[in-house]
Amino acid sequence: MRTPAESPAGAGVEGRSAGAAPIEILPGDVSGPFRFETLFGRRGPVEMEVGVGKGRFILEQARARPDVDFLGLEWSLKHLRVTKSRAERLGLANIRLYRADARHVLADLVPDLSCDRLHVYCPDPWPKKRHHKRRLFAPGTVPHMQRILRAGGFLHVSTDVRPYFEEIREVLRAHTSLEPGEDPLFPDAPGGQTHYEEKYVQAGRVIHRATWMRVSRSGR
């Protein structure tokens, strides 16, 4: 059962009551780590999607599961505004969108043990070797993916780039204690569930998927 937040104010979002919080979080509103109970005006399950694109996945999930709160990150302002407009038309109160570098958000703004699921679908593979340092799945970032997940929480990943998929598996193995897992809500099924996945499937590309689970509260 969801319970209202005890206080409408708190670190993370300045000067807004829970009921008045808009869908888009503006950079100037963020003063420290998010308090999700303040951001959404209630306490309960939280899921994040890194790179929402045009919002196909996160909007579908927010509409289907109103008792879950969703934070979506997107660097493209154009795509963020498209998703925001669609969320407003759907009247969704359980979604917030933030335009920021996901590496910064994961490292500095998301509290420990605060998310039930982290969704990362078709992240930019930065194919040129000199750009590999920009990849999201890197030794300095993946420990934060583990840190923010609650015990029993899931990390869902997909990519159409097989070498990057193998690199993701290796960096998670080497730098986290996340274990391969099966999420009954999101089986690793073929096909596309985001805009980019569907686009790549239609182009004949194979989508590589995997799921990891945090099995305990303690990290390495």
XYZ file of C-alpha atoms in Angstrom:
220
model
C 0.000 0.000 0.000
C 1.360 3.392 -0.974
C 1.637 6.041 1.752
C 1.909 9.818 1.274
C 5.271 11.431 1.919
C 5.546 12.909 5.393
C 6.972 16.168 4.106
C 6.526 17.872 0.724
C 9.947 19.480 0.955
C 13.386 17.938 1.022
C 16.801 17.756 -0.540
C 16.867 17.192 -4.254
C 14.057 19.385 -5.547
C 13.665 22.912 -4.244
C 10.508 24.813 -3.401
C 7.800 22.498 -4.784
C 4.956 20.758 -3.090
C 4.446 17.123 -3.988
C 1.109 17.793 -5.661
C 2.496 20.588 -7.840
C 5.600 18.806 -9.089
C 5.771 18.959 -12.895
C 6.879 16.092 -15.085
C 10.157 17.694 -16.145
C 12.824 18.283 -13.508
C 14.827 21.383 -14.360
C 18.578 21.469 -13.559
C 18.167 24.536 -11.356
C 15.725 22.652 -9.153
C 18.230 19.992 -8.138
C 20.206 20.840 -4.997
C 21.378 17.403 -3.943
C 20.520 13.725 -4.060
C 16.925 12.987 -5.016
C 14.382 12.135 -2.372
C 11.961 10.088 -4.373
C 9.215 10.390 -1.768
C 9.408 14.165 -2.272
C 9.809 14.026 -6.023
C 6.702 11.879 -6.458
C 4.788 12.863 -3.334
C 4.583 9.316 -1.998
C 6.701 6.330 -0.994
C 6.854 3.172 -3.039
C 8.629 1.313 -5.853
C 10.855 3.375 -8.133
C 12.232 2.389 -11.526
C 14.629 4.301 -13.768
C 15.131 4.254 -17.505
C 18.372 5.631 -18.897
C 17.754 7.071 -22.359
C 13.979 7.221 -22.733
C 14.110 8.276 -26.400
C 10.562 9.149 -27.459
C 9.157 7.501 -24.354
C 7.596 4.355 -25.751
C 8.753 2.048 -22.958
C 8.531 4.338 -19.934
C 5.109 5.715 -20.855
C 3.700 2.251 -21.424
C 5.024 1.091 -18.081
C 3.858 4.182 -16.191
C 0.381 3.779 -17.597
C 0.233 0.024 -16.918
C 1.646 0.218 -13.373
C 0.324 3.356 -11.626
C 1.615 2.200 -8.223
C 5.222 2.423 -9.485
C 7.083 5.717 -9.943
C 9.341 6.173 -12.969
C 12.321 8.467 -13.442
C 13.460 8.816 -17.047
C 16.787 10.273 -18.138
C 17.301 11.640 -21.637
C 20.061 13.845 -23.026
C 18.214 14.836 -26.223
C 16.030 17.831 -25.386
C 13.875 17.128 -28.437
C 13.135 13.584 -27.340
C 12.585 14.609 -23.728
C 9.995 17.177 -24.758
C 8.207 14.625 -26.971
C 8.020 12.211 -24.035
C 6.899 14.957 -21.688
C 4.113 16.033 -24.050
C 2.881 12.465 -24.385
C 2.970 11.928 -20.616
C 0.929 15.088 -20.094
C -1.648 14.011 -22.678
C -1.950 10.665 -20.906
C -2.348 12.398 -17.540
C 0.448 10.384 -15.938
C 1.310 11.472 -12.403
C 3.923 8.779 -11.740
C 6.634 9.863 -14.173
C 9.427 12.441 -13.944
C 11.910 13.311 -16.691
C 15.356 14.806 -16.309
C 17.802 15.979 -18.969
C 21.260 15.190 -17.652
C 24.319 13.018 -18.174
C 23.279 9.615 -16.834
C 26.746 9.027 -15.410
C 26.381 12.096 -13.190
C 22.867 11.159 -12.108
C 23.847 7.610 -11.206
C 26.967 8.702 -9.326
C 25.688 11.781 -7.517
C 21.884 12.055 -7.434
C 20.360 8.620 -6.851
C 20.435 7.357 -3.243
C 21.673 3.940 -2.182
C 19.176 1.064 -2.379
C 16.464 3.288 -3.817
C 15.473 1.641 -7.124
C 13.669 -1.587 -7.867
C 14.686 -1.712 -11.524
C 17.124 0.060 -13.795
C 16.361 -0.134 -17.521
C 19.087 0.609 -20.076
C 18.025 -0.214 -23.615
C 20.276 0.334 -26.635
C 22.696 2.802 -25.017
C 24.935 4.726 -27.382
C 27.768 2.311 -28.265
C 30.142 5.130 -29.217
C 31.599 2.905 -31.978
C 34.788 4.858 -32.628
C 37.595 3.613 -30.410
C 38.593 7.101 -29.308
C 35.051 7.585 -27.980
C 34.830 4.351 -25.975
C 35.551 6.288 -22.781
C 32.105 7.879 -23.160
C 30.280 4.567 -22.911
C 27.834 4.271 -20.031
C 28.970 0.800 -19.030
C 32.418 1.571 -17.677
C 34.369 0.601 -14.541
C 33.609 3.925 -12.875
C 29.854 3.805 -13.505
C 28.636 0.233 -13.104
C 29.293 0.130 -9.317
C 26.697 2.910 -8.999
C 24.194 0.803 -10.935
C 24.619 -1.822 -8.235
C 24.615 0.725 -5.401
C 21.234 2.238 -6.294
C 19.427 -1.097 -6.634
C 17.560 -2.553 -3.705
C 18.239 -6.156 -2.732
C 16.358 -8.212 -5.277
C 16.367 -5.333 -7.746
C 17.022 -5.868 -11.449
C 19.222 -4.289 -14.102
C 17.858 -4.787 -17.624
C 20.143 -4.158 -20.592
C 19.872 -4.466 -24.355
C 22.018 -3.505 -27.325
C 22.174 -4.345 -31.002
C 25.996 -4.253 -30.934
C 27.357 -7.671 -30.028
C 30.914 -6.570 -29.099
C 29.481 -3.922 -26.780
C 27.152 -6.516 -25.265
C 30.136 -8.715 -24.445
C 31.969 -5.717 -22.991
C 28.949 -4.902 -20.816
C 28.861 -8.426 -19.446
C 32.563 -8.342 -18.694
C 32.597 -4.958 -16.979
C 29.631 -5.945 -14.796
C 31.359 -9.207 -13.882
C 34.629 -7.468 -13.030
C 33.325 -4.397 -11.206
C 30.069 -5.426 -9.507
C 28.653 -8.386 -7.620
C 25.429 -8.334 -9.635
C 24.406 -11.776 -10.737
C 22.597 -12.919 -13.895
C 18.918 -13.185 -13.030
C 15.415 -13.642 -14.367
C 12.796 -10.982 -13.798
C 9.307 -12.505 -14.094
C 7.901 -9.132 -15.113
C 10.391 -8.640 -17.968
C 11.485 -11.923 -19.550
C 14.368 -11.649 -22.000
C 12.093 -12.070 -25.004
C 12.996 -11.288 -28.634
C 11.557 -8.278 -30.405
C 11.560 -4.576 -29.613
C 9.976 -2.820 -26.662
C 11.474 0.644 -27.170
C 11.445 2.919 -30.203
C 15.066 2.175 -31.051
C 14.763 -1.548 -30.446
C 11.792 -1.753 -32.774
C 13.647 0.304 -35.368
C 16.655 -2.002 -35.217
C 14.521 -5.159 -35.330
C 12.787 -3.887 -38.450
C 16.216 -3.264 -39.966
C 17.093 -6.905 -39.367
C 19.444 -6.395 -36.439
C 19.593 -8.772 -33.488
C 18.817 -7.306 -30.074
C 21.023 -8.802 -27.375
C 19.434 -8.786 -23.908
C 20.444 -9.703 -20.413
C 19.212 -9.197 -16.874
C 21.213 -8.919 -13.661
C 20.001 -8.941 -10.070
C 21.328 -7.520 -6.833
C 21.113 -10.420 -4.419
C 21.961 -8.632 -1.151
C 22.213 -5.193 0.405
C 25.972 -5.361 0.734
C 28.248 -4.501 -2.152
C 31.852 -5.371 -2.785
